[in-house]
Amino acid sequence: MYGAVNFRCINTEPGAGTAFAPPAGFEGDAQAYARYMRERWKSDPGVRQHVAVAGRRLVRGDEVVFVGRYADEARRIAKAAWC
C-alpha cells in the first residue's frame, strides 16, 4: 500500500504516499494533521505499524529524520506511541 517503507527518513509532505503523509491538497495546520493521523491510526493497520516502528527507533536513539510540512508533529506523534 505504501511501497517501500523507509524508517530512517519519513516524509510528511501531503501526497508523499507514506503512512505519515496526508493526501495531496491537505492544507491543515499541525492540529488538523494530528486529528488526521488519529483517524488513520484507528482505521489503517499500516499506519499503526509505521508509527510504532518509527517511535521505537526514536526512543532507542536510532537516527530518524522527519521531513516535510508536518515533520515536527509527526516526530511528536511517533514518540508518543512509546512514551
mmCIF file of the C-alpha atoms, coordinates in Angstrom:
data_MODEL
# 
_entry.id   MODEL 
# 
loop_
_atom_site.group_PDB 
_atom_site.id 
_atom_site.type_symbol 
_atom_site.label_atom_id 
_atom_site.label_alt_id 
_atom_site.label_comp_id 
_atom_site.label_asym_id 
_atom_site.label_entity_id 
_atom_site.label_seq_id 
_atom_site.pdbx_PDB_ins_code 
_atom_site.Cartn_x 
_atom_site.Cartn_y 
_atom_site.Cartn_z 
_atom_site.occupancy 
_atom_site.B_iso_or_equiv 
_atom_site.pdbx_formal_charge 
_atom_site.auth_seq_id 
_atom_site.auth_comp_id 
_atom_site.auth_asym_id 
_atom_site.auth_atom_id 
_atom_site.pdbx_PDB_model_num 
ATOM 1  C CA . MET A 1 1  ? 0.000  0.000  0.000  1.00 0.00 ? 1  MET A CA 1 
ATOM 2  C CA . TYR A 1 2  ? 2.813  2.440  0.832  1.00 0.00 ? 2  TYR A CA 1 
ATOM 3  C CA . GLY A 1 3  ? 5.509  0.873  -1.332 1.00 0.00 ? 3  GLY A CA 1 
ATOM 4  C CA . ALA A 1 4  ? 8.955  0.511  0.175  1.00 0.00 ? 4  ALA A CA 1 
ATOM 5  C CA . VAL A 1 5  ? 8.917  1.916  3.709  1.00 0.00 ? 5  VAL A CA 1 
ATOM 6  C CA . ASN A 1 6  ? 11.922 3.956  4.801  1.00 0.00 ? 6  ASN A CA 1 
ATOM 7  C CA . PHE A 1 7  ? 12.148 4.074  8.591  1.00 0.00 ? 7  PHE A CA 1 
ATOM 8  C CA . ARG A 1 8  ? 15.171 6.396  8.577  1.00 0.00 ? 8  ARG A CA 1 
ATOM 9  C CA . CYS A 1 9  ? 13.658 9.256  6.566  1.00 0.00 ? 9  CYS A CA 1 
ATOM 10 C CA . ILE A 1 10 ? 9.950  9.891  6.951  1.00 0.00 ? 10 ILE A CA 1 
ATOM 11 C CA . ASN A 1 11 ? 8.258  12.242 4.512  1.00 0.00 ? 11 ASN A CA 1 
ATOM 12 C CA . THR A 1 12 ? 5.201  14.066 5.853  1.00 0.00 ? 12 THR A CA 1 
ATOM 13 C CA . GLU A 1 13 ? 4.563  16.220 2.796  1.00 0.00 ? 13 GLU A CA 1 
ATOM 14 C CA . PRO A 1 14 ? 0.977  15.907 1.535  1.00 0.00 ? 14 PRO A CA 1 
ATOM 15 C CA . GLY A 1 15 ? 0.802  13.429 -1.318 1.00 0.00 ? 15 GLY A CA 1 
ATOM 16 C CA . ALA A 1 16 ? 4.125  11.746 -0.468 1.00 0.00 ? 16 ALA A CA 1 
ATOM 17 C CA . GLY A 1 17 ? 2.456  8.332  -0.269 1.00 0.00 ? 17 GLY A CA 1 
ATOM 18 C CA . THR A 1 18 ? 3.804  7.392  3.162  1.00 0.00 ? 18 THR A CA 1 
ATOM 19 C CA . ALA A 1 19 ? 1.866  6.422  6.268  1.00 0.00 ? 19 ALA A CA 1 
ATOM 20 C CA . PHE A 1 20 ? 2.792  9.806  7.772  1.00 0.00 ? 20 PHE A CA 1 
ATOM 21 C CA . ALA A 1 21 ? 1.735  11.840 4.724  1.00 0.00 ? 21 ALA A CA 1 
ATOM 22 C CA . PRO A 1 22 ? -1.759 13.218 4.304  1.00 0.00 ? 22 PRO A CA 1 
ATOM 23 C CA . PRO A 1 23 ? -3.297 13.194 0.834  1.00 0.00 ? 23 PRO A CA 1 
ATOM 24 C CA . ALA A 1 24 ? -2.240 15.706 -1.801 1.00 0.00 ? 24 ALA A CA 1 
ATOM 25 C CA . GLY A 1 25 ? -4.011 19.004 -1.277 1.00 0.00 ? 25 GLY A CA 1 
ATOM 26 C CA . PHE A 1 26 ? -4.205 18.678 2.519  1.00 0.00 ? 26 PHE A CA 1 
ATOM 27 C CA . GLU A 1 27 ? -3.840 22.218 3.891  1.00 0.00 ? 27 GLU A CA 1 
ATOM 28 C CA . GLY A 1 28 ? -4.438 21.789 7.624  1.00 0.00 ? 28 GLY A CA 1 
ATOM 29 C CA . ASP A 1 29 ? -2.266 23.086 10.445 1.00 0.00 ? 29 ASP A CA 1 
ATOM 30 C CA . ALA A 1 30 ? -0.462 20.875 12.980 1.00 0.00 ? 30 ALA A CA 1 
ATOM 31 C CA . GLN A 1 31 ? -3.676 20.277 14.945 1.00 0.00 ? 31 GLN A CA 1 
ATOM 32 C CA . ALA A 1 32 ? -5.561 19.220 11.815 1.00 0.00 ? 32 ALA A CA 1 
ATOM 33 C CA . TYR A 1 33 ? -2.663 16.929 10.923 1.00 0.00 ? 33 TYR A CA 1 
ATOM 34 C CA . ALA A 1 34 ? -2.772 15.350 14.397 1.00 0.00 ? 34 ALA A CA 1 
ATOM 35 C CA . ARG A 1 35 ? -6.531 14.753 14.016 1.00 0.00 ? 35 ARG A CA 1 
ATOM 36 C CA . TYR A 1 36 ? -5.928 13.253 10.574 1.00 0.00 ? 36 TYR A CA 1 
ATOM 37 C CA . MET A 1 37 ? -3.269 10.905 11.982 1.00 0.00 ? 37 MET A CA 1 
ATOM 38 C CA . ARG A 1 38 ? -5.547 9.825  14.859 1.00 0.00 ? 38 ARG A CA 1 
ATOM 39 C CA . GLU A 1 39 ? -8.209 8.826  12.352 1.00 0.00 ? 39 GLU A CA 1 
ATOM 40 C CA . ARG A 1 40 ? -5.642 6.986  10.226 1.00 0.00 ? 40 ARG A CA 1 
ATOM 41 C CA . TRP A 1 41 ? -4.323 5.215  13.361 1.00 0.00 ? 41 TRP A CA 1 
ATOM 42 C CA . LYS A 1 42 ? -7.841 3.915  14.058 1.00 0.00 ? 42 LYS A CA 1 
ATOM 43 C CA . SER A 1 43 ? -8.539 2.720  10.533 1.00 0.00 ? 43 SER A CA 1 
ATOM 44 C CA . ASP A 1 44 ? -5.235 1.676  8.948  1.00 0.00 ? 44 ASP A CA 1 
ATOM 45 C CA . PRO A 1 45 ? -3.002 -1.051 10.430 1.00 0.00 ? 45 PRO A CA 1 
ATOM 46 C CA . GLY A 1 46 ? -0.154 0.083  8.157  1.00 0.00 ? 46 GLY A CA 1 
ATOM 47 C CA . VAL A 1 47 ? -0.199 3.497  9.802  1.00 0.00 ? 47 VAL A CA 1 
ATOM 48 C CA . ARG A 1 48 ? -0.167 1.952  13.280 1.00 0.00 ? 48 ARG A CA 1 
ATOM 49 C CA . GLN A 1 49 ? 2.785  -0.217 12.333 1.00 0.00 ? 49 GLN A CA 1 
ATOM 50 C CA . HIS A 1 50 ? 4.788  2.584  10.711 1.00 0.00 ? 50 HIS A CA 1 
ATOM 51 C CA . VAL A 1 51 ? 4.179  4.987  13.611 1.00 0.00 ? 51 VAL A CA 1 
ATOM 52 C CA . ALA A 1 52 ? 5.071  2.314  16.168 1.00 0.00 ? 52 ALA A CA 1 
ATOM 53 C CA . VAL A 1 53 ? 8.306  1.317  14.429 1.00 0.00 ? 53 VAL A CA 1 
ATOM 54 C CA . ALA A 1 54 ? 9.372  4.941  13.893 1.00 0.00 ? 54 ALA A CA 1 
ATOM 55 C CA . GLY A 1 55 ? 8.610  5.720  17.536 1.00 0.00 ? 55 GLY A CA 1 
ATOM 56 C CA . ARG A 1 56 ? 10.543 2.683  18.737 1.00 0.00 ? 56 ARG A CA 1 
ATOM 57 C CA . ARG A 1 57 ? 13.539 3.737  16.670 1.00 0.00 ? 57 ARG A CA 1 
ATOM 58 C CA . LEU A 1 58 ? 13.361 7.228  18.184 1.00 0.00 ? 58 LEU A CA 1 
ATOM 59 C CA . VAL A 1 59 ? 13.259 6.046  21.796 1.00 0.00 ? 59 VAL A CA 1 
ATOM 60 C CA . ARG A 1 60 ? 16.161 3.646  21.121 1.00 0.00 ? 60 ARG A CA 1 
ATOM 61 C CA . GLY A 1 61 ? 18.192 6.594  19.871 1.00 0.00 ? 61 GLY A CA 1 
ATOM 62 C CA . ASP A 1 62 ? 18.330 5.492  16.232 1.00 0.00 ? 62 ASP A CA 1 
ATOM 63 C CA . GLU A 1 63 ? 18.534 8.219  13.626 1.00 0.00 ? 63 GLU A CA 1 
ATOM 64 C CA . VAL A 1 64 ? 15.111 9.039  12.205 1.00 0.00 ? 64 VAL A CA 1 
ATOM 65 C CA . VAL A 1 65 ? 14.762 12.131 10.049 1.00 0.00 ? 65 VAL A CA 1 
ATOM 66 C CA . PHE A 1 66 ? 11.331 13.630 9.511  1.00 0.00 ? 66 PHE A CA 1 
ATOM 67 C CA . VAL A 1 67 ? 10.909 15.924 6.511  1.00 0.00 ? 67 VAL A CA 1 
ATOM 68 C CA . GLY A 1 68 ? 8.012  17.835 5.052  1.00 0.00 ? 68 GLY A CA 1 
ATOM 69 C CA . ARG A 1 69 ? 5.371  20.233 6.236  1.00 0.00 ? 69 ARG A CA 1 
ATOM 70 C CA . TYR A 1 70 ? 4.330  18.148 9.268  1.00 0.00 ? 70 TYR A CA 1 
ATOM 71 C CA . ALA A 1 71 ? 7.751  16.850 10.316 1.00 0.00 ? 71 ALA A CA 1 
ATOM 72 C CA . ASP A 1 72 ? 7.689  18.239 13.866 1.00 0.00 ? 72 ASP A CA 1 
ATOM 73 C CA . GLU A 1 73 ? 4.183  16.990 14.605 1.00 0.00 ? 73 GLU A CA 1 
ATOM 74 C CA . ALA A 1 74 ? 4.928  13.583 13.069 1.00 0.00 ? 74 ALA A CA 1 
ATOM 75 C CA . ARG A 1 75 ? 8.005  13.195 15.293 1.00 0.00 ? 75 ARG A CA 1 
ATOM 76 C CA . ARG A 1 76 ? 5.901  14.057 18.339 1.00 0.00 ? 76 ARG A CA 1 
ATOM 77 C CA . ILE A 1 77 ? 3.233  11.527 17.337 1.00 0.00 ? 77 ILE A CA 1 
ATOM 78 C CA . ALA A 1 78 ? 5.801  8.758  16.786 1.00 0.00 ? 78 ALA A CA 1 
ATOM 79 C CA . LYS A 1 79 ? 7.454  9.417  20.153 1.00 0.00 ? 79 LYS A CA 1 
ATOM 80 C CA . ALA A 1 80 ? 4.081  9.486  21.894 1.00 0.00 ? 80 ALA A CA 1 
ATOM 81 C CA . ALA A 1 81 ? 3.399  5.962  20.680 1.00 0.00 ? 81 ALA A CA 1 
ATOM 82 C CA . TRP A 1 82 ? 6.177  4.760  23.031 1.00 0.00 ? 82 TRP A CA 1 
ATOM 83 C CA . CYS A 1 83 ? 6.109  7.268  25.903 1.00 0.00 ? 83 CYS A CA 1 
# 
